[in-house]
mmCIF file with all atom_site columns, C-alpha atoms in Angstrom:
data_model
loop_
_atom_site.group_PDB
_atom_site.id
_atom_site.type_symbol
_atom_site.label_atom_id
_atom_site.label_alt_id
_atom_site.label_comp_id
_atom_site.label_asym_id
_atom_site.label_entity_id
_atom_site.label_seq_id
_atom_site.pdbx_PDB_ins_code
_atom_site.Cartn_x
_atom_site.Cartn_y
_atom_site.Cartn_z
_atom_site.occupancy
_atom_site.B_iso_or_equiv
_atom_site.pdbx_formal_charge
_atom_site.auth_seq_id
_atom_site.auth_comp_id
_atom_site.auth_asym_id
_atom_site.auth_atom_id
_atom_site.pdbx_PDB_model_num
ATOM 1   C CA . UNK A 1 1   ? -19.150 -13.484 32.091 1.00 47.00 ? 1   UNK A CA 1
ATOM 2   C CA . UNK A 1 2   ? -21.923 -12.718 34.332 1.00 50.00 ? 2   UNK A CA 1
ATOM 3   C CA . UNK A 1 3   ? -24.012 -14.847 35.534 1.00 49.00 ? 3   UNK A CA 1
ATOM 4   C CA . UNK A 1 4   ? -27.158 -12.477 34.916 1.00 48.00 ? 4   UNK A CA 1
ATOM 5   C CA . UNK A 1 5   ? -26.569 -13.362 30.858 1.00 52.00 ? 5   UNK A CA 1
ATOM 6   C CA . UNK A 1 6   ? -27.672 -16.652 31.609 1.00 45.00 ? 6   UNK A CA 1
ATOM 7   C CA . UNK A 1 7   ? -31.372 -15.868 31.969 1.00 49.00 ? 7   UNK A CA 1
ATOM 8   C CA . UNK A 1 8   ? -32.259 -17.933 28.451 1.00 51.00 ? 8   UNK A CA 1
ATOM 9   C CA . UNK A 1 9   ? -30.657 -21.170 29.673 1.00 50.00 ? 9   UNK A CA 1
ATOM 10  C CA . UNK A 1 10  ? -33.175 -23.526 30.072 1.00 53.00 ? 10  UNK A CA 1
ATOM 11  C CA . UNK A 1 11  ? -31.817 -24.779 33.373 1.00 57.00 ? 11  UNK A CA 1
ATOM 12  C CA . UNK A 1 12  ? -33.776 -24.287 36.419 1.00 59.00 ? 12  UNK A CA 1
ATOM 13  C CA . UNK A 1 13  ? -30.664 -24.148 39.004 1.00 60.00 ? 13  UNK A CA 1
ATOM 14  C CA . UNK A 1 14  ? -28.932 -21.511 36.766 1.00 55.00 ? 14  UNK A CA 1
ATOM 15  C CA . UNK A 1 15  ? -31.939 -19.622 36.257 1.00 58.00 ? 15  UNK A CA 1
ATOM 16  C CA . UNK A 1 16  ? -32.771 -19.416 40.301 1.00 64.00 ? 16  UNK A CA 1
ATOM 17  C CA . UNK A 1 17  ? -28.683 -18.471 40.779 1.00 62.00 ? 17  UNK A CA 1
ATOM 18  C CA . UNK A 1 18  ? -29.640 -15.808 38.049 1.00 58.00 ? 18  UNK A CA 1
ATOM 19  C CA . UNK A 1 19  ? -32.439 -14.270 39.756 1.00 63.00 ? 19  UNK A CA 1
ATOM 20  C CA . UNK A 1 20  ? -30.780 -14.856 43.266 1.00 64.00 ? 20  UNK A CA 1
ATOM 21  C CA . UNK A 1 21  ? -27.537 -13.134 42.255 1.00 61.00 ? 21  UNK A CA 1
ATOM 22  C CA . UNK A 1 22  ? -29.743 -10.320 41.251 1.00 53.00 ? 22  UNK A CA 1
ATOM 23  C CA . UNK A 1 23  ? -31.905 -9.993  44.203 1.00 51.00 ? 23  UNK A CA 1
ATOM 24  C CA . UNK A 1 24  ? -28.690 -9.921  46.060 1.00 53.00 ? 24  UNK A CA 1
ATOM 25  C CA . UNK A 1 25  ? -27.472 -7.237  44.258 1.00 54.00 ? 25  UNK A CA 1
ATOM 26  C CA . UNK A 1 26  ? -30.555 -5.470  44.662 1.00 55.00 ? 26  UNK A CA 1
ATOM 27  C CA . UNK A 1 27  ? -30.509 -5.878  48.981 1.00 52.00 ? 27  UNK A CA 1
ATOM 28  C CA . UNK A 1 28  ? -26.996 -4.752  48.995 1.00 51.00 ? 28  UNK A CA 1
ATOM 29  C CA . UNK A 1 29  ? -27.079 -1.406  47.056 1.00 57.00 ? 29  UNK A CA 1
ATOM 30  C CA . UNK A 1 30  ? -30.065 -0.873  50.063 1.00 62.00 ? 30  UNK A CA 1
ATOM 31  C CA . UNK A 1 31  ? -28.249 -2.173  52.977 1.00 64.00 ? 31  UNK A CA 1
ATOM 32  C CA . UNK A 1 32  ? -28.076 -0.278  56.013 1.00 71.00 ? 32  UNK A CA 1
ATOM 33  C CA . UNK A 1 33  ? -24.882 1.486   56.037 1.00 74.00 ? 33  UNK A CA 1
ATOM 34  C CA . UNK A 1 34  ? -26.159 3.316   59.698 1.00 81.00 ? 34  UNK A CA 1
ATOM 35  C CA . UNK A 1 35  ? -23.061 3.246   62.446 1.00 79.00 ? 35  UNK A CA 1
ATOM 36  C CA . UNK A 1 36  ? -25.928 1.374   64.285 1.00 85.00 ? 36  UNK A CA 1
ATOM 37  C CA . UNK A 1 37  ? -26.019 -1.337  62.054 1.00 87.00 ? 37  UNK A CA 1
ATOM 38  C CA . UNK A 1 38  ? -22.734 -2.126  61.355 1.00 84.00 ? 38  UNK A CA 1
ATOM 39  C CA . UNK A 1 39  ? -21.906 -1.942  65.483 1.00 85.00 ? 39  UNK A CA 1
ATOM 40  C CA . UNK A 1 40  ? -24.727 -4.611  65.654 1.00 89.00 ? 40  UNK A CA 1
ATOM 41  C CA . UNK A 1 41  ? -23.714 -6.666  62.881 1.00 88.00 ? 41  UNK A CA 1
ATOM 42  C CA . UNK A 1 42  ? -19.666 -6.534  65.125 1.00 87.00 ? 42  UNK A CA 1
ATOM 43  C CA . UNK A 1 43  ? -21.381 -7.564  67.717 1.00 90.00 ? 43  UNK A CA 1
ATOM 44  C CA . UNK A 1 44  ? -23.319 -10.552 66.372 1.00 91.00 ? 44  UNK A CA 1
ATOM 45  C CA . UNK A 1 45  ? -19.577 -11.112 64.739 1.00 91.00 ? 45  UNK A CA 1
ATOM 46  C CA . UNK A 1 46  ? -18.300 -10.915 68.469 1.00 92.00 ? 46  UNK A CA 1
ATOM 47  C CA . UNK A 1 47  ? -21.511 -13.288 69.655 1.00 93.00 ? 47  UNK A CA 1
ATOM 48  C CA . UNK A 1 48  ? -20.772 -15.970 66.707 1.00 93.00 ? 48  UNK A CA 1
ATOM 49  C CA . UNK A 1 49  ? -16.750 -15.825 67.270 1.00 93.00 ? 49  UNK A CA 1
ATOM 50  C CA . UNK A 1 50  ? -18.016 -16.632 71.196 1.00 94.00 ? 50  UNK A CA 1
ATOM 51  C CA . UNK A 1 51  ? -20.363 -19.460 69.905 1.00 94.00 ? 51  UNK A CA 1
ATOM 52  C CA . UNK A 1 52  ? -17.338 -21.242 68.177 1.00 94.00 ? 52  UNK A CA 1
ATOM 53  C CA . UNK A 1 53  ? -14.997 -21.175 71.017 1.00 94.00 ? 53  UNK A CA 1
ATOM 54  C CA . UNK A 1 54  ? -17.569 -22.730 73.213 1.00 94.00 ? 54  UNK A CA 1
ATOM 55  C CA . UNK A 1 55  ? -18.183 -25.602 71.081 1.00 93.00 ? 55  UNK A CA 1
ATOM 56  C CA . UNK A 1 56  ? -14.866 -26.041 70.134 1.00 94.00 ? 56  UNK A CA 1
ATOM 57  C CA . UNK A 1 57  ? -14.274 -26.240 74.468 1.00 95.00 ? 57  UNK A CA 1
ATOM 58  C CA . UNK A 1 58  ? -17.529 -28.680 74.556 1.00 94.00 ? 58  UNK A CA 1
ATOM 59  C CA . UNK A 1 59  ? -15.835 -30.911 71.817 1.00 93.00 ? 59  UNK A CA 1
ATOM 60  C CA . UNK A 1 60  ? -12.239 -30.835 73.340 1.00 93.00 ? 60  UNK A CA 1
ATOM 61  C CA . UNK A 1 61  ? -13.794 -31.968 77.240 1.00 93.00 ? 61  UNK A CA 1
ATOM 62  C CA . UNK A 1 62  ? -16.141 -34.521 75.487 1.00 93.00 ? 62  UNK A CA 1
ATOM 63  C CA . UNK A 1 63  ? -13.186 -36.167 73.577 1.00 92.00 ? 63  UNK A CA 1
ATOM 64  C CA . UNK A 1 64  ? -10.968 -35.829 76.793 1.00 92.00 ? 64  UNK A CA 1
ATOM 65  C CA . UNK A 1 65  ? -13.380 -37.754 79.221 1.00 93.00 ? 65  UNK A CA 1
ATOM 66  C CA . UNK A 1 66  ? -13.925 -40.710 76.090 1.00 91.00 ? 66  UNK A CA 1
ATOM 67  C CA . UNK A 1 67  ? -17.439 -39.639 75.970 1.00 91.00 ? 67  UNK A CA 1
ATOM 68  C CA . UNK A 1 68  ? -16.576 -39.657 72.177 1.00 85.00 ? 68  UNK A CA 1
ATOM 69  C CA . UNK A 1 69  ? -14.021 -41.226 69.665 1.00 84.00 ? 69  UNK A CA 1
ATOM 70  C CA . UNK A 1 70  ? -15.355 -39.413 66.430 1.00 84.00 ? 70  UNK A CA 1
ATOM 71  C CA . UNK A 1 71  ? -11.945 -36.614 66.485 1.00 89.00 ? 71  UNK A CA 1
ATOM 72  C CA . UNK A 1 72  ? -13.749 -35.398 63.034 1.00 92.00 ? 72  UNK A CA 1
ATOM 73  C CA . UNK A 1 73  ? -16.125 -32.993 65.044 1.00 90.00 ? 73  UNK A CA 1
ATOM 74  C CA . UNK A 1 74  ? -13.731 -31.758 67.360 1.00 91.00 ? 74  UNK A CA 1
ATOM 75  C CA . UNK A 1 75  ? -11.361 -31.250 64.212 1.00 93.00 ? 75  UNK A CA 1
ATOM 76  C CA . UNK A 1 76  ? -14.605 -29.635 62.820 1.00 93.00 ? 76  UNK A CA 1
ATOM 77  C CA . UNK A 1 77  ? -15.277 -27.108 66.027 1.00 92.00 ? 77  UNK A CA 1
ATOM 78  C CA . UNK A 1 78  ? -11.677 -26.482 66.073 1.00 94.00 ? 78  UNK A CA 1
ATOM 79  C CA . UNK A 1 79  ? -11.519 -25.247 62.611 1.00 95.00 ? 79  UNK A CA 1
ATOM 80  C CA . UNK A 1 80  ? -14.529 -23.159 62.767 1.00 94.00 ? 80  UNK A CA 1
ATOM 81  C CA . UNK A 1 81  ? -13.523 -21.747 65.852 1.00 94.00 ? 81  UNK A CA 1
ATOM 82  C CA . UNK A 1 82  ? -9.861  -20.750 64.695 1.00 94.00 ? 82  UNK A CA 1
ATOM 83  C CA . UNK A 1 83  ? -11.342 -19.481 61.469 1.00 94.00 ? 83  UNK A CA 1
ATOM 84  C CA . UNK A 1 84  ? -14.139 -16.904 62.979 1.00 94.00 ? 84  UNK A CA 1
ATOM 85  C CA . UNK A 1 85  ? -11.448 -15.757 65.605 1.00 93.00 ? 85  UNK A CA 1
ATOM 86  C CA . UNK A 1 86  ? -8.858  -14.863 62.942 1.00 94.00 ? 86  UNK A CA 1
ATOM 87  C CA . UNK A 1 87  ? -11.460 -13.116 61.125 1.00 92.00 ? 87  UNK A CA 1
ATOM 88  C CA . UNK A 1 88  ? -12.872 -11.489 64.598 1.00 92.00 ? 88  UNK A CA 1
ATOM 89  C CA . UNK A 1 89  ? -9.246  -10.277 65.284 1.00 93.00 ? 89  UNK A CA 1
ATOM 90  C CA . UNK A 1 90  ? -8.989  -9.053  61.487 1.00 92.00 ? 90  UNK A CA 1
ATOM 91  C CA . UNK A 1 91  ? -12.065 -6.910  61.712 1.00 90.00 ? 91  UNK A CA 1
ATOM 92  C CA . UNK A 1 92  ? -10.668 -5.423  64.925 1.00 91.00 ? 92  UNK A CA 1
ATOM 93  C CA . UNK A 1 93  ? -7.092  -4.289  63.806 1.00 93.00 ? 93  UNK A CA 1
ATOM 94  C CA . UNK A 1 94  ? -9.068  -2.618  60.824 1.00 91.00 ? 94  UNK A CA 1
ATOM 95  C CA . UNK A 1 95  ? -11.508 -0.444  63.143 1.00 89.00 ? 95  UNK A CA 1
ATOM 96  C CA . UNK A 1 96  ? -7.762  0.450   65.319 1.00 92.00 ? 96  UNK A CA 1
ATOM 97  C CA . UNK A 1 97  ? -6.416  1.438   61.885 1.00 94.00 ? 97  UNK A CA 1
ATOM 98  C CA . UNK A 1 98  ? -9.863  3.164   61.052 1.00 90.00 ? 98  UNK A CA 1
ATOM 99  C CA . UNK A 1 99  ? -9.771  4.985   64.373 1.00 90.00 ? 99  UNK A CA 1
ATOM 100 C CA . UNK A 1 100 ? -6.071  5.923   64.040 1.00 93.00 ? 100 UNK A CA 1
ATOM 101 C CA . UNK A 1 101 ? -6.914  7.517   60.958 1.00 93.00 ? 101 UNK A CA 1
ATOM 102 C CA . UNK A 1 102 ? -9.578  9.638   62.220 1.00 90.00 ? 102 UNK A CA 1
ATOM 103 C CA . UNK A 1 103 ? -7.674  11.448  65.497 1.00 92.00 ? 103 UNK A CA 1
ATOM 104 C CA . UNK A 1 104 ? -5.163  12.020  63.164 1.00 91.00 ? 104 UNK A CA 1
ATOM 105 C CA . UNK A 1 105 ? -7.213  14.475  61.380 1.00 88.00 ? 105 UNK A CA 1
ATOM 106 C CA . UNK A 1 106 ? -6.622  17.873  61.998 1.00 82.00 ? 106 UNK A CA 1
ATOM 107 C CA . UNK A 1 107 ? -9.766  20.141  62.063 1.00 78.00 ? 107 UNK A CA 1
#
């Protein structure tokens, strides 16, 4: 069932998921598809995946020196950090494959 049906429910929260979920259908049939914009978007990827590690280095020296006892947040900053590189990494091997595929095109 999609949620799109659901625009006679009286609800306010389903109604605005509704209308969101259509919106957001709407900006991703006219997303830019350009080489230019998906490089950028990598490389904000690339910039975010950087982000993590940092904090996740911050964390790990702040819990070292005792400066805090709360292992939650570095637990946290861990996790995030672990999560964005695996996906960083996954994106790569994907353009490789991508790339592979194209020299091995014969013209």
């Amino acid at each position: 069932m999609e949620i799109t049906s659901l625009y006679n429910v009286t609800s306010g929260a389903v109604r605005q998921a509704a209308e969101s979920g259509v919106i957001g259908r709407q900006a991703l049939e006219k997303a830019d598809t350009s080489f230019e914009s998906i490089f950028r978007k990598a490389m904000d990827n690339i910039d975010t995946t950087n982000s993590y590690l940092s904090d996740m280095e911050n964390e790990e020296v702040r819990w070292m020196l005792g400066e805090t006892e709360n292992t939650h947040e570095l637990t946290i900053a861990m996790n995030k950090a672990a999560t964005a590189l695996q996906y960083t990494v996954a994106v790569r091997d994907k353009v490789l494959e991508a790339y592979k595929e194209l020299m091995q095109i014969q013209i």
